[in-house]
XYZ file of C-alpha atoms in Angstrom:
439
model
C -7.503 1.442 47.945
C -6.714 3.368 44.647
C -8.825 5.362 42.687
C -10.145 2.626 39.927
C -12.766 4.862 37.853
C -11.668 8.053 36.498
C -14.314 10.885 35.568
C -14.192 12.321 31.872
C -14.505 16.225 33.451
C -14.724 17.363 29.616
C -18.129 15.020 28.579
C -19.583 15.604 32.422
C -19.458 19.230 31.763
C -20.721 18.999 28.519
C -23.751 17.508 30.054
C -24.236 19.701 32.640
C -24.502 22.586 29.781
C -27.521 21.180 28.023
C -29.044 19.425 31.583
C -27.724 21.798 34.111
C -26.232 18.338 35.866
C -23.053 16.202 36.117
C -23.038 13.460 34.458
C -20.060 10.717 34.329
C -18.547 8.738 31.553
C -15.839 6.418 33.340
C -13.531 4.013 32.516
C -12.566 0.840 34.536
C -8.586 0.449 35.015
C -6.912 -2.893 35.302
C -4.004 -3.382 36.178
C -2.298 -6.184 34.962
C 1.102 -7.611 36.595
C 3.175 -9.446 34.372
C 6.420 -11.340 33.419
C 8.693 -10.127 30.764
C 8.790 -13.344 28.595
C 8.390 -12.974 24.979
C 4.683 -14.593 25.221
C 3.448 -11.524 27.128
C 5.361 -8.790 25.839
C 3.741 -9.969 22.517
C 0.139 -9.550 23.817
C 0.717 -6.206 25.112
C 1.014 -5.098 21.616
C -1.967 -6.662 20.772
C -4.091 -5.412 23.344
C -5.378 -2.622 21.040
C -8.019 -5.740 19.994
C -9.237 -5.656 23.494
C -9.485 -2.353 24.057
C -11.202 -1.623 21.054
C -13.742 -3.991 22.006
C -14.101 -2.343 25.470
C -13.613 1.119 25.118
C -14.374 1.433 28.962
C -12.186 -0.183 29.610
C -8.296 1.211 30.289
C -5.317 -1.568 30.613
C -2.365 -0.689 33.214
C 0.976 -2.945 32.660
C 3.708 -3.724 35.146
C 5.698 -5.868 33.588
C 8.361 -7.615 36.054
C 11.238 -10.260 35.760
C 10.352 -13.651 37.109
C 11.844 -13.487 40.250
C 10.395 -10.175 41.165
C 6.823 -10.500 39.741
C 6.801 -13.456 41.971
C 8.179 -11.303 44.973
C 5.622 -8.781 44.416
C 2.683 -10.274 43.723
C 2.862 -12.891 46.853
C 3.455 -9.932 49.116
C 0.807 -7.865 47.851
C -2.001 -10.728 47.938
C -0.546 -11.891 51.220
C -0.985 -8.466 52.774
C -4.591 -7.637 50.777
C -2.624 -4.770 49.102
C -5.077 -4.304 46.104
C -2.658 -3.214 43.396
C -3.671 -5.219 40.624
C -6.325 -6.383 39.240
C -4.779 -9.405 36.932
C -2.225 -11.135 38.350
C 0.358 -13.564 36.257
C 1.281 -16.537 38.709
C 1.921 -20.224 37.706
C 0.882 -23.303 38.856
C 2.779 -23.473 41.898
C 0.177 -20.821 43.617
C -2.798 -21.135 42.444
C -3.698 -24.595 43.936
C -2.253 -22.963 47.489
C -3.962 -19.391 46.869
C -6.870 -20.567 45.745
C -7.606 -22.709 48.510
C -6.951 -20.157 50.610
C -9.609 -17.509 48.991
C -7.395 -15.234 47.764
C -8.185 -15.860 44.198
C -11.870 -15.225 42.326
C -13.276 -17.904 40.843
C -13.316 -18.271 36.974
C -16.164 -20.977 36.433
C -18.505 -18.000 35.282
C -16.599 -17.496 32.412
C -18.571 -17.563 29.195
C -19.591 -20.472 27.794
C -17.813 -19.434 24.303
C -14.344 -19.325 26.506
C -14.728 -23.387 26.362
C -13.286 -24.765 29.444
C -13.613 -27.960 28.445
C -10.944 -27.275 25.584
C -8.158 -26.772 28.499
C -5.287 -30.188 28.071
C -6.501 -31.826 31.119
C -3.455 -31.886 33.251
C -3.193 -27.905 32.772
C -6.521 -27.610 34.027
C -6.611 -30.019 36.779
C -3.212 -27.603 37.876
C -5.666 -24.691 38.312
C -8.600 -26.427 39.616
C -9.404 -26.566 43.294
C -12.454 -28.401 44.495
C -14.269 -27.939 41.573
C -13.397 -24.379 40.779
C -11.186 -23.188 38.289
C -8.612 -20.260 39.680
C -6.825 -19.271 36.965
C -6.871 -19.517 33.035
C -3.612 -20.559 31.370
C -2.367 -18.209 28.470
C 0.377 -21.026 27.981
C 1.434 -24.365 28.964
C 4.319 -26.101 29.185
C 7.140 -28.710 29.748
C 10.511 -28.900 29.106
C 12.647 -30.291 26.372
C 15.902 -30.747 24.790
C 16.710 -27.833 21.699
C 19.726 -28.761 19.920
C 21.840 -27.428 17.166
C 21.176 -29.585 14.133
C 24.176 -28.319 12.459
C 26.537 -29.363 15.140
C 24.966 -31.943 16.067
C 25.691 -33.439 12.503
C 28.895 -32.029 12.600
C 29.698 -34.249 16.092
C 28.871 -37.175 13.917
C 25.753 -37.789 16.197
C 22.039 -37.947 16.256
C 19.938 -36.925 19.010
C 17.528 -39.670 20.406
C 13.958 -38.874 20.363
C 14.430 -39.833 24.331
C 18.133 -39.452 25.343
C 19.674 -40.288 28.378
C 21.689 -37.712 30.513
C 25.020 -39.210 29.529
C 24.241 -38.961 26.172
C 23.552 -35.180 26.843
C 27.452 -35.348 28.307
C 28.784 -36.771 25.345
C 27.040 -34.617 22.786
C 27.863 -31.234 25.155
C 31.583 -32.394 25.141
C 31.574 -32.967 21.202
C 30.028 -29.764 20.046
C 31.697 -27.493 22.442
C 34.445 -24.899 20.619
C 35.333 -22.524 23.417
C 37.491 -20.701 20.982
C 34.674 -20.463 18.407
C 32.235 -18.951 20.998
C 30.164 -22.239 21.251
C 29.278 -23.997 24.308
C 27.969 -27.666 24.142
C 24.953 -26.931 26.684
C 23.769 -23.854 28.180
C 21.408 -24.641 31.607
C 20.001 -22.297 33.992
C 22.152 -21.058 36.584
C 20.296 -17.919 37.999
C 18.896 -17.938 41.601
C 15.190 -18.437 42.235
C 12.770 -21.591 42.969
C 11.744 -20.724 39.539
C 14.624 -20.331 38.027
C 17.467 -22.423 38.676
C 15.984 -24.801 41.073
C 12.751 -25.461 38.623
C 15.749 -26.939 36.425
C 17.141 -28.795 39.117
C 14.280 -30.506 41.200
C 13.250 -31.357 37.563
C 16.254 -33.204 36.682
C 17.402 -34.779 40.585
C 14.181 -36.750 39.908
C 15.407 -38.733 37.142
C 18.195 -38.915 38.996
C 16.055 -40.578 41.990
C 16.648 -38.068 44.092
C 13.360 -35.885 45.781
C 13.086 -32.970 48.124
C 11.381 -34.817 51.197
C 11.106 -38.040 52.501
C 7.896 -39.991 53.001
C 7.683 -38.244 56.881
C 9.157 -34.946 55.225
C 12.858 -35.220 55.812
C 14.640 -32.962 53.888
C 16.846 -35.621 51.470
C 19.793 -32.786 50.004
C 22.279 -35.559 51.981
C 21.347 -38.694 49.945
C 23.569 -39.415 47.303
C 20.879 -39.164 44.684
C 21.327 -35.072 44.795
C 25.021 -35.564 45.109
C 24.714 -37.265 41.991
C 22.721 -34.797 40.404
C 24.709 -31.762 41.633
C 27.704 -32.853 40.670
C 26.873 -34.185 37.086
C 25.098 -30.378 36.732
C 27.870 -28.863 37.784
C 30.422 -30.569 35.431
C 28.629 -30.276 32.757
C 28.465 -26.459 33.114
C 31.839 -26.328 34.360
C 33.458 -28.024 31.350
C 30.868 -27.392 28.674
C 28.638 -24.437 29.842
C 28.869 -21.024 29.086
C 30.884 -18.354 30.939
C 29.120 -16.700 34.044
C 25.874 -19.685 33.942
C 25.374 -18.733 37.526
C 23.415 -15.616 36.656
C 21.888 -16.987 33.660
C 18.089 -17.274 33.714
C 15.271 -18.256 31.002
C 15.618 -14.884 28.669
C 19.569 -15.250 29.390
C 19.893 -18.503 27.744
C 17.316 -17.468 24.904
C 19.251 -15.033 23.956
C 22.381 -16.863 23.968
C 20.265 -19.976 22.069
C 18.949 -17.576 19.343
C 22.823 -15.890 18.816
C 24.329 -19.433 17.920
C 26.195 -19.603 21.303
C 24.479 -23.028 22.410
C 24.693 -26.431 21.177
C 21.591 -27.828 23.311
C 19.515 -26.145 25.728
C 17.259 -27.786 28.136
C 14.362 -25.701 29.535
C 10.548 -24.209 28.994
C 9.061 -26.050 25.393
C 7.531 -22.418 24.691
C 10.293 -21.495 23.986
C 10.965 -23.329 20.301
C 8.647 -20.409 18.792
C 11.322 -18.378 19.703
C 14.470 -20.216 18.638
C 12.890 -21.114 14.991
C 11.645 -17.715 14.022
C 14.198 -16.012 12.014
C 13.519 -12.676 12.851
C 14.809 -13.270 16.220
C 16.753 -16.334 15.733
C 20.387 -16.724 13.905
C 19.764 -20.465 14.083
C 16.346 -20.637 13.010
C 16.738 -23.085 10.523
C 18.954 -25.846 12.464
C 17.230 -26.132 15.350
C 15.975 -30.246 16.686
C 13.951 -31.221 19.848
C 13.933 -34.138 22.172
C 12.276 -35.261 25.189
C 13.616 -33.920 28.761
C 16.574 -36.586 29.425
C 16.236 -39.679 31.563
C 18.706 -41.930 33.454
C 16.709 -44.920 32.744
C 14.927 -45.081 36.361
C 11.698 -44.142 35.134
C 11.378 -40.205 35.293
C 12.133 -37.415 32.774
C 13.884 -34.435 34.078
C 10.671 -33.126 32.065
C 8.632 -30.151 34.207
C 5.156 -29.334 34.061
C 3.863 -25.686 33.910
C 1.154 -23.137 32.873
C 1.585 -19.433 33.482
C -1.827 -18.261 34.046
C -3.978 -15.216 34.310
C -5.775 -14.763 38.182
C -8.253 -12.228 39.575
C -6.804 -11.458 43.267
C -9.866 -11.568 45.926
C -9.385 -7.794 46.723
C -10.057 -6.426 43.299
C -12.476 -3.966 42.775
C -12.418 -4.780 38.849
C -13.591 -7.868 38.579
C -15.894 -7.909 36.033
C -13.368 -5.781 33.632
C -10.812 -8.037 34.781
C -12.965 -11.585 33.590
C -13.689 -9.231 30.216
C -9.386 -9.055 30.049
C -9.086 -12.891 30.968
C -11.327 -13.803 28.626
C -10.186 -12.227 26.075
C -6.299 -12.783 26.624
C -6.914 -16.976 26.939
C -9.544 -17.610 24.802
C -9.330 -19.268 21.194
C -9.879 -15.594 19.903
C -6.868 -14.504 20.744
C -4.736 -17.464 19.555
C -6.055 -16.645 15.957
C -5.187 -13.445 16.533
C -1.495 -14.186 17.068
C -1.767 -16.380 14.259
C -2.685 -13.613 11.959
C -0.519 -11.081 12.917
C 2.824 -13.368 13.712
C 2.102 -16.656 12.217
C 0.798 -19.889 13.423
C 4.002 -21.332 14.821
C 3.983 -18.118 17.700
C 0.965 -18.777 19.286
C 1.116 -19.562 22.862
C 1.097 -23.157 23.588
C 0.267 -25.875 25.513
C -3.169 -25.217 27.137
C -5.722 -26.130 24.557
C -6.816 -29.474 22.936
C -7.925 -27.777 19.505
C -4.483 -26.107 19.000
C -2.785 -29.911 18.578
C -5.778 -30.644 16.122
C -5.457 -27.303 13.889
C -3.569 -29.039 10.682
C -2.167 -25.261 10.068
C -0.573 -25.370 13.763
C 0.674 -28.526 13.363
C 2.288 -27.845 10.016
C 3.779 -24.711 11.175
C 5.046 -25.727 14.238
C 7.660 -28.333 13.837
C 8.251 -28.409 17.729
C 3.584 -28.966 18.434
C 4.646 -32.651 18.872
C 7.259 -33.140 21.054
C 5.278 -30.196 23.313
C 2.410 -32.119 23.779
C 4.489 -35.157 24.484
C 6.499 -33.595 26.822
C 3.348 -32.151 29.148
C 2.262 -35.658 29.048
C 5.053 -36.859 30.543
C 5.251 -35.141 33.361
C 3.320 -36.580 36.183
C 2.608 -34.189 39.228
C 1.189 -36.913 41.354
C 4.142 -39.141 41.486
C 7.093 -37.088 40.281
C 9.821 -39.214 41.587
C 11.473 -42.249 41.868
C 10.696 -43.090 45.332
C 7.266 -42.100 46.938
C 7.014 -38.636 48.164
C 4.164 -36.893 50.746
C 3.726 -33.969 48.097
C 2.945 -32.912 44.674
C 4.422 -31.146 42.023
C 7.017 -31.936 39.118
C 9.524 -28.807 39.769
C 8.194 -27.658 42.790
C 6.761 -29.190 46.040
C 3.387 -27.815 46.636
C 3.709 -26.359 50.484
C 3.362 -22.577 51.032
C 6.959 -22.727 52.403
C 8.745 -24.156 49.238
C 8.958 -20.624 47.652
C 10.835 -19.271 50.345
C 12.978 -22.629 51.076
C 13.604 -23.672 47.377
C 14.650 -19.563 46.742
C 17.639 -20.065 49.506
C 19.016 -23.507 48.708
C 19.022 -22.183 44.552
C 20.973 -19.276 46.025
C 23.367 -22.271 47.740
C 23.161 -24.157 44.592
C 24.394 -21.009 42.511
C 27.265 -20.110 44.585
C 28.867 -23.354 43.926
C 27.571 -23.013 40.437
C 29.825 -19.363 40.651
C 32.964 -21.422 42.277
C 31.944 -20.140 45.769
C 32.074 -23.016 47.599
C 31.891 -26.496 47.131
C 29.320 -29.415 45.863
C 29.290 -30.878 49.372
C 29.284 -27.316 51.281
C 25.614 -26.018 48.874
C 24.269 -29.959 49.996
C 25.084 -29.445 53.508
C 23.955 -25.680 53.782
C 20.720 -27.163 51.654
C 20.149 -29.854 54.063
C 20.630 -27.539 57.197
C 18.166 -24.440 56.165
C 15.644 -27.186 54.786
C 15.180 -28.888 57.891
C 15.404 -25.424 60.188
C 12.608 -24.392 58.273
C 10.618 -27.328 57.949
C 10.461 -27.806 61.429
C 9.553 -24.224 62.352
C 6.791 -24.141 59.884
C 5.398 -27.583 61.836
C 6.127 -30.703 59.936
């Protein structure tokens, strides 16, 4: 176990001059693992609020892409490591971890910190048996964030709800390869949070689903050839070049330069693609529900990436002082100060969707809210389904399964192998490691 509390050698020997004994002043380190998405980079340079606040208190940052925050902070709760102190996970874990006892309860937090203010499908995500696991800094869904311009410019108008082969059509009208302009930019990147949150997300309003009823892996039905194959030709004849690596920040970036006509993913993102300091496009920028294929499901996701307190911290108290602090109502104003209403993190609290100078700043609050309340963990697809979970399944073994079919599903995204070849390796290393984990 580290060293958490560090002695001030200059005050204790102060003391000891005018005593003629050692005293200590020390300061509580936490250490904070987190992703680098705009959301959280932002708070770290706001965190002189906090500290201020709680002088003995010292913050310790490892900031991490997605993939490899996840990596890292499953193996070092898994294995009791005790490296941090605050740990950044979604709602994918904490239901599993939680039940578990690897995560510290949050139902002590103070009263002011309002609980009952959390959207109630965000906190039921968090909530095991009664006790809340982990406080969301943000919420969200996914949407459709399309190029005004072009869109007007296709001679079309985006539906409030589209379908998917609308999507097609408006992707094929607005692409100009030679102009640097690609109808639809989707993830491609590796990773059950990356590319594979896209695609569970969208094969279930296609009617396909991971498992059967008995838990029969269902990559051979001709629901996911469906979806596969419409993904794939829609990045193949309208996506940009090299998709197969491209991630969240990857298609941000490529969003915000004027690259992409639509983009379907997270809903917190539309701070970021309408602020013109970071945005070329700010100004011409629509949104639209997830799209459907008129079966009854969105290829909408639900998500909050929250702030946890791993069972083998010796911080704890500092740490519900950080979490407090970093998801409470206080800090939303204090984003809205410094950066504007419209760049507050979204999606977790009731009062933000009744602030009139939210709503009037944010021109995206609406079809954010609507999107979370579309999504429907408890019956996600089409057909009925043993689990839970919109993007994800939640089993301890999805994170591991889900991370090797994406890597299947990317390959043939990169022109490595075929549709058919990813579904049958998919099928294959689903059921090999269903059945060895004892369903």
């Amino acid at each position: 176990m580290r060293l958490k509390t560090t002695i001030c050698a200059a005050s204790a020997l102060a003391l000891f001059a005018a005593t003629g004994a050692y005293a200590s002043s020390h300061t509580t380190t936490v250490t904070i693992a987190t992703v680098n998405n705009g959301d959280m980079i932002r708070m770290q340079g706001l965190t002189e609020d906090f500290t201020s606040r709680h002088p003995d208190i010292a913050l310790e940052w490892v900031t991490l892409e997605e993939n490899v925050l996840r990596q890292r902070v499953t193996q070092d709760i898994a294995t009791k490591g005790g490296q941090f102190d605050v740990l950044t996970i979604g709602t994918y874990e904490v239901p599993i971890w939680g039940k578990n006892g690897w995560l510290v309860s949050l139902n002590d937090l103070p009263a002011e910190w309002d609980a009952d203010d959390l959207l109630p499908a965000i906190r039921s995500g968090l909530t095991v048996d009664g006790e809340l696991y982990a406080a969301p800094f943000y919420g969200e869904s996914s949407m459709v964030m399309y190029r005004t311009d072009l869109m007007k410019k296709a001679g079309l108008e985006m539906p409030e709800a589209p379908t998917w082969a609308f999507i097609k059509e408006a992707a094929a009208a607005m692409t100009d390869k030679d102009g640097g302009i690609y109808g639809v930019c989707l993830r491609g990147k590796a990773g059950w949070g990356e590319n594979m949150a896209f695609l569970t997300a969208t094969a279930n309003s296609f009617g396909a689903r991971w498992f059967d009823e008995d838990w029969k892996p269902q990559f051979d039905s001709e629901a996911w050839s469906d979806t596969l194959n419409f993904y794939m030709d829609l990045m193949t004849e309208y996506g940009p070049p090299g998709a197969s690596t491209n991630g969240f920040n990857e298609n941000l970036s490529l969003f915000q330069q004027g690259k992409c006509g639509m983009w379907i993913d997270a809903t917190v993102a539309a701070s970021f693609v309408t602020n013109p300091k970071d945005s070329t496009v700010a100004d011409s920028v629509g949104f639209a529900l997830a799209p459907d294929n008129g079966l009854g499901r969105r290829g909408n996701w639900l998500w909050a990436w929250s702030l946890a307190i791993p069972a083998g911290s010796d911080a704890t108290d500092a740490a519900k002082k950080f979490i407090t602090w970093a998801t409470g109502k206080g800090y939303t104003e204090l984003v809205a100060s410094k950066e504007g209403w419209a760049n507050v993190p979204p999606g977790t609290r009731t009062s933000l969707y009744q602030n009139p100078a939210y709503l009037e700043a944010a021109p995206f609050a609406r079809m954010t809210l609507n999107s979370i309340n579309a999504a429907n963990p408890t019956q996600p697809t089409v057909d009925p389904v043993p689990y839970t979970g919109v993007q994800f399944v939640a089993i301890p073994e999805f994170a591991g399964i889900a991370t090797l079919v994406g890597q299947e599903f990317s390959a043939a995204l990169a022109g490595q192998q075929t549709v058919a070849e990813a579904l049958e390796k998919a099928q294959a290393l689903t059921a090999d490691e269903m059945e060895a984990a004892g369903y």
